[in-house]
Coordinates of C-alpha atoms in Angstrom, one line a residue:
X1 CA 40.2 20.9 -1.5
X2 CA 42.6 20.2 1.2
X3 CA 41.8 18.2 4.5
X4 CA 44.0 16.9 7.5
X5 CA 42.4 13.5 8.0
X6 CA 39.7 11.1 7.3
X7 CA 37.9 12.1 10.1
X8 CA 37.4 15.7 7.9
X9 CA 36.4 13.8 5.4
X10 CA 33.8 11.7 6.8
X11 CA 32.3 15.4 8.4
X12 CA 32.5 16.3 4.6
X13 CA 30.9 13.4 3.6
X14 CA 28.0 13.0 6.3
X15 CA 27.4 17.1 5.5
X16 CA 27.0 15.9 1.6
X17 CA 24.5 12.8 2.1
X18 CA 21.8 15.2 1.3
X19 CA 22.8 15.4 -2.4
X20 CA 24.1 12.3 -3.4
X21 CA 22.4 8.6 -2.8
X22 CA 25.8 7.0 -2.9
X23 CA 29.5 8.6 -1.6
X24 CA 32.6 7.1 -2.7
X25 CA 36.3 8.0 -1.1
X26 CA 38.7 7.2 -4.2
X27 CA 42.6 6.7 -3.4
X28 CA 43.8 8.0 -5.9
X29 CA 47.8 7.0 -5.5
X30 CA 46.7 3.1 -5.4
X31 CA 43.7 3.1 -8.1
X32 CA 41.7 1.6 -5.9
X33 CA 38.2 2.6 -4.5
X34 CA 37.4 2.6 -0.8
X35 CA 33.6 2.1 -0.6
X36 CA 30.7 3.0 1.5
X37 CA 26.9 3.9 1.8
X38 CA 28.2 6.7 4.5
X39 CA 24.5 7.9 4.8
X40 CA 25.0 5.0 8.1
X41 CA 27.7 8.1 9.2
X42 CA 26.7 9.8 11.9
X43 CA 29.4 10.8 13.9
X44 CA 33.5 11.7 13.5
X45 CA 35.4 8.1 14.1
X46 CA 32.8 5.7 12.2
X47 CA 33.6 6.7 8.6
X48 CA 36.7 4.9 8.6
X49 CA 35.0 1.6 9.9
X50 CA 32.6 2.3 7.3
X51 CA 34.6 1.6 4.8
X52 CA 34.5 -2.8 4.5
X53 CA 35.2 -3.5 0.5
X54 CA 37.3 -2.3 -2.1
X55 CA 37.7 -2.5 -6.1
X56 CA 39.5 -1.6 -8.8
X57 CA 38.7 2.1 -9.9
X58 CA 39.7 3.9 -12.9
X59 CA 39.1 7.6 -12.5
X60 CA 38.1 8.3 -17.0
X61 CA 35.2 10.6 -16.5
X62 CA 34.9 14.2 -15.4
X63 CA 32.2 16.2 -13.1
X64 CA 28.5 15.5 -14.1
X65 CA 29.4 12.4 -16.2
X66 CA 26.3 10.3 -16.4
X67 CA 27.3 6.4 -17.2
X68 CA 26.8 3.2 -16.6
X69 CA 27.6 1.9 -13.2
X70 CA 26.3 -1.8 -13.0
X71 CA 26.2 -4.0 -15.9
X72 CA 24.1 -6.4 -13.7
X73 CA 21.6 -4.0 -13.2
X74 CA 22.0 -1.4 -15.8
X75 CA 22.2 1.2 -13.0
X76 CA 22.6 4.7 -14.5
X77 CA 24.2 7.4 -12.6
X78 CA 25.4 10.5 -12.1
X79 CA 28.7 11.0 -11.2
X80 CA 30.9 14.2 -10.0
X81 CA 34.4 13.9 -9.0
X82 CA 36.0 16.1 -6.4
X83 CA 39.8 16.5 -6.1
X84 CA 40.7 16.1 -2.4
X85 CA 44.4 16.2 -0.4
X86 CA 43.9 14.5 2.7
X87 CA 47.3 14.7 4.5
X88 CA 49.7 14.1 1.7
X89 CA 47.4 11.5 0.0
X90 CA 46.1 12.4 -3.4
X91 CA 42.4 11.1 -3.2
X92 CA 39.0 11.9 -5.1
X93 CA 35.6 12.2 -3.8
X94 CA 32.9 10.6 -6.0
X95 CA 29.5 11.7 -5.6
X96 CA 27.1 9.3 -7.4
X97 CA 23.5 9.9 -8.1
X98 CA 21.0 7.1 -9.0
X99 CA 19.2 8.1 -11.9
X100 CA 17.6 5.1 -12.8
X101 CA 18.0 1.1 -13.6
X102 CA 17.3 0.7 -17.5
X103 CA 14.4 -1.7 -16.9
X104 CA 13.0 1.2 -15.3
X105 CA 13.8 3.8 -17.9
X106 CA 12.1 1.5 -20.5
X107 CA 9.1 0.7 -17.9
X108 CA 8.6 5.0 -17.3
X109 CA 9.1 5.5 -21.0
X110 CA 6.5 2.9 -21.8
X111 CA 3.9 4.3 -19.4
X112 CA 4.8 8.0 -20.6
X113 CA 3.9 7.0 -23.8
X114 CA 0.7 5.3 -23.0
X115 CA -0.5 8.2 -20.9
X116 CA 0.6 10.5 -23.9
X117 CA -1.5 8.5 -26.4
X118 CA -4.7 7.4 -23.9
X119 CA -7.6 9.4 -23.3
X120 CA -8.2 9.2 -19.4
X121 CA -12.0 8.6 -19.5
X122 CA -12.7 5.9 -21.9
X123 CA -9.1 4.7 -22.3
X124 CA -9.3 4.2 -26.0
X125 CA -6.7 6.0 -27.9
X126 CA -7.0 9.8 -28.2
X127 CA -6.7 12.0 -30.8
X128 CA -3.0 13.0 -30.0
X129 CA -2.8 9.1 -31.4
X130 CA -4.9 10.0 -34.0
X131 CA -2.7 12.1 -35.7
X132 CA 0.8 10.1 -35.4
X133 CA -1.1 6.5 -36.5
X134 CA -3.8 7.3 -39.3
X135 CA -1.2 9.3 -41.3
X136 CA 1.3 6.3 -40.9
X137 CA -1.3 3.8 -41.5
X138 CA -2.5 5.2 -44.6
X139 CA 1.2 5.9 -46.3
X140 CA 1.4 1.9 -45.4
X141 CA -1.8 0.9 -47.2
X142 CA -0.8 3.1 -50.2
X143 CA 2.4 1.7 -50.5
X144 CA 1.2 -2.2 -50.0
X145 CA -1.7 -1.2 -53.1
X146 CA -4.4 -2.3 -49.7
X147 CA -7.7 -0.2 -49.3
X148 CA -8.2 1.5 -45.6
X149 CA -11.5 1.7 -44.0
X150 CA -12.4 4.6 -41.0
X151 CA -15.6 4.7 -39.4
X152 CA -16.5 8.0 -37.8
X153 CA -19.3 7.1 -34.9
X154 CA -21.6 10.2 -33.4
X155 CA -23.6 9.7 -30.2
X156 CA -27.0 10.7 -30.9
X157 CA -28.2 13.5 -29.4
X158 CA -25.7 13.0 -26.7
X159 CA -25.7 16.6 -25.2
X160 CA -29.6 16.1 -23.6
X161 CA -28.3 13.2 -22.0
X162 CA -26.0 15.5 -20.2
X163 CA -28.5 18.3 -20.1
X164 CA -31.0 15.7 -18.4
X165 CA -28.6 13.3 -16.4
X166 CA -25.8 15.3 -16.3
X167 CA -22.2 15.3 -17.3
X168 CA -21.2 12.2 -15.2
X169 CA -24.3 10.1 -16.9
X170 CA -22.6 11.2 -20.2
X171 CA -19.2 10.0 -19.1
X172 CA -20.8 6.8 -18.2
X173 CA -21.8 6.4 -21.9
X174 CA -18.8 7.2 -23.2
X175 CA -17.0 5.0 -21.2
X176 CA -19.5 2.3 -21.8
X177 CA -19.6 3.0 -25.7
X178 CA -15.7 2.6 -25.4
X179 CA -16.0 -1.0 -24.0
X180 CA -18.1 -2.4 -26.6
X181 CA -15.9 -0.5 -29.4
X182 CA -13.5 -2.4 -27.6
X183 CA -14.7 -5.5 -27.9
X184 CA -15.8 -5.3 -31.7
X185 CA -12.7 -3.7 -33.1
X186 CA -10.6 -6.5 -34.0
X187 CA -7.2 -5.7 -31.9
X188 CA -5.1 -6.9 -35.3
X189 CA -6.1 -5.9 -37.9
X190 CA -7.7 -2.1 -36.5
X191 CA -8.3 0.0 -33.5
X192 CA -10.6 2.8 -32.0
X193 CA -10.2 6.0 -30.7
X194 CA -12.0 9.2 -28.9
X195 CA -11.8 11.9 -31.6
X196 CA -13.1 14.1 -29.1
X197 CA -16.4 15.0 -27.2
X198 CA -19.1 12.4 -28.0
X199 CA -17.4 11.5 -31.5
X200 CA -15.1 7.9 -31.9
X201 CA -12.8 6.9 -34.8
X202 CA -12.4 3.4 -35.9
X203 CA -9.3 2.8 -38.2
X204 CA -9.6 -0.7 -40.2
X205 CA -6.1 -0.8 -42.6
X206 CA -6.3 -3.9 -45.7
X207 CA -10.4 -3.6 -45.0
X208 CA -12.7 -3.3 -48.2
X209 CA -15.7 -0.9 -48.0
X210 CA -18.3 -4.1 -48.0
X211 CA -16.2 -5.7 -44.4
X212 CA -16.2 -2.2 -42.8
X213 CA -19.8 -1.1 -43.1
X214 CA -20.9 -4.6 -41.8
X215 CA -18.7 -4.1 -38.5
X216 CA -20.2 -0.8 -38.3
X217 CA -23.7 -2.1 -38.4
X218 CA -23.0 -4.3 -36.1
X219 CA -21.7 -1.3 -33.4
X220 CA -24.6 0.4 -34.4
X221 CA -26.7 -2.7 -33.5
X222 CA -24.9 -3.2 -30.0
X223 CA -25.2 0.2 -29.2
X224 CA -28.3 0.8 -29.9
X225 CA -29.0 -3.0 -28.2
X226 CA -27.2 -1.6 -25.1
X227 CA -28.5 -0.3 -21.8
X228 CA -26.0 1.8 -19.9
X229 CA -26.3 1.9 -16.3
X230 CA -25.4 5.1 -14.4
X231 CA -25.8 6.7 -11.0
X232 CA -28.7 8.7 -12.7
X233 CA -30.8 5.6 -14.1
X234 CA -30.6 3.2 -17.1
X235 CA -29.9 4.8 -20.5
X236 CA -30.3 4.0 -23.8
X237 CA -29.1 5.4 -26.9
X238 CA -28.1 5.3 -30.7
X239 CA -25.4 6.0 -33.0
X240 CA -24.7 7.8 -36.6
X241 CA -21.8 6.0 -38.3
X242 CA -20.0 7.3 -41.4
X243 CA -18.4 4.8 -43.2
X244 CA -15.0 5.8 -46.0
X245 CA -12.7 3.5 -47.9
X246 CA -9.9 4.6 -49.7
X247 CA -7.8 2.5 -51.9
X248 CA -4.2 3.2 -53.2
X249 CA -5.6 4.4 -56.6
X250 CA -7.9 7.0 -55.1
X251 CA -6.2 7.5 -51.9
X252 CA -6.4 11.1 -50.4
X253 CA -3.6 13.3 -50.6
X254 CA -3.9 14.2 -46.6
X255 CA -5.1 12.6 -43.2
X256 CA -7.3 15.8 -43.1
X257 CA -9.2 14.9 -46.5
X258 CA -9.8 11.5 -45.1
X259 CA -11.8 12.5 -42.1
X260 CA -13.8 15.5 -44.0
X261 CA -14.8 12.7 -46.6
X262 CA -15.9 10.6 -43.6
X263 CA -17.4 13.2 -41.3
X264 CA -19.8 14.0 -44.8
X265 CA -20.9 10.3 -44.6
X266 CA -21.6 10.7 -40.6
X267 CA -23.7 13.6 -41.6
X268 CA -25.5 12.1 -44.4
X269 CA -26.5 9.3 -41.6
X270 CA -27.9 11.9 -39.4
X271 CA -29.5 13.3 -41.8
X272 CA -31.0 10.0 -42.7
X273 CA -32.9 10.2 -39.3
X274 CA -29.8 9.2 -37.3
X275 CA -29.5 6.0 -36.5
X276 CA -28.0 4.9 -39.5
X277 CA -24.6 3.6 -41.3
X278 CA -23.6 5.9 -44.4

């Protein structure tokens, strides 16, 4: 691209502020950078008072380079580079995009993840979670020789509370049941989850079939202890809980065979008269 002036090039510039957050005029002869935020341009005459600081420049990357920009801030952005003549000056115009700082990369990535792996009404885990932790924490508990307890919980007859208080009464329970799982499942040594529907999955790695079925009398207890309070009236309900512990020398061969084997144990407690640990 050839231009007669500056002038041209801050009209090329203040056409260009639409694309880029940051435009950079590069002389190119000297190696060094003549800088500006030339969104401030906004007519022909000020883009040369614009420019009030200058800094070494080293032109190493080509068009849609992302890097770097700021070690101080771990700024990230995308540049392009633009060949320009401007009179019989061999200069560069550097468009530069702001992608993102690195704090706020991490930050984004951290709260993809936990929107990824959270169910949005009770804010326990979900099953997505489920299926990437159980798998891992039973290879771990298998290769440390350490038993691994699950507790499969079922609402009982949770679908007339919805038939009778409808659907938002029901996510008022669940959401309820979620605190006090919450609050029972030790945060370091296990952690709950909403398998899906009305049916939770407590994960206890290193915990012995004895340790297991006492915490899961003692949800059972708080639940069935519990009043839930809705727009619809107080409610009170029970649980089902089936309880399974493997250890390394009888572990199952898949994540899949683990949950069948406790979801037969939730079903014997229903059948049981519900209300019950299995």
């Amino acid at each position: 691209m050839v231009l007669e002036s500056l002038s041209d090039v801050g009209n090329l510039l203040y056409g260009l502020r639409a694309f880029s957050s940051s435009l950079y005029f590069v002389d190119s002869t000297c190696g060094l950078i003549l800088y500006g935020e030339l969104q401030s341009v906004h007519s022909q005459g000020l883009f040369e008072r614009s420019f009030e600081k200058s800094f070494d420049y080293q032109i190493l990357f080509g068009p849609g380079t992302t890097l770097r920009v700021s070690a101080e801030d771990s700024t990230v952005c995308s540049i392009l580079e633009i060949p320009l003549i401007v009179g019989e000056r061999v200069c560069t115009l550097v468009m530069a995009r702001r992608i993102f700082r690195q704090e706020e990369r991490i930050e984004d990535e951290n709260a993809c993840r936990e929107t990824a792996y959270t169910d949005f009404l009770t804010h326990l885990y979900n099953r997505r979670y489920i299926d990437l932790r159980l798998p891992a924490d039973l290879q771990s508990c298998f290769e440390q020789k350490q038993p691994l307890s699950i507790l499969f919980i079922d609402i009982d007859y949770f679908k007339k509370i919805n038939d009778h208080n409808g659907h938002v009464a029901g996510d008022c329970v669940l959401h309820g049941i979620a605190v006090l799982l919450q609050k029972m499942v030790p945060a370091k040594s296990g952690w709950a989850a909403r398998y899906g529907g009305d049916e939770f999955l407590v994960c206890l790695p290193g915990w012995e079939s004895d340790s297991a079925k006492q915490i899961a009398c003692r949800i059972r207890d708080s639940i069935r202890g519990h009043i839930f309070r809705t727009t619809y009236g107080q409610i009170a309900i029970t649980c089902s809980i089936g309880v399974e512990t493997v250890t390394s020398d009888h572990a199952p061969k898949a994540v899949d065979e683990l949950i069948y084997l406790a979801d037969k144990k939730l079903y014997q407690a229903k059948n049981a008269g519900r209300d019950q640990v299995v």
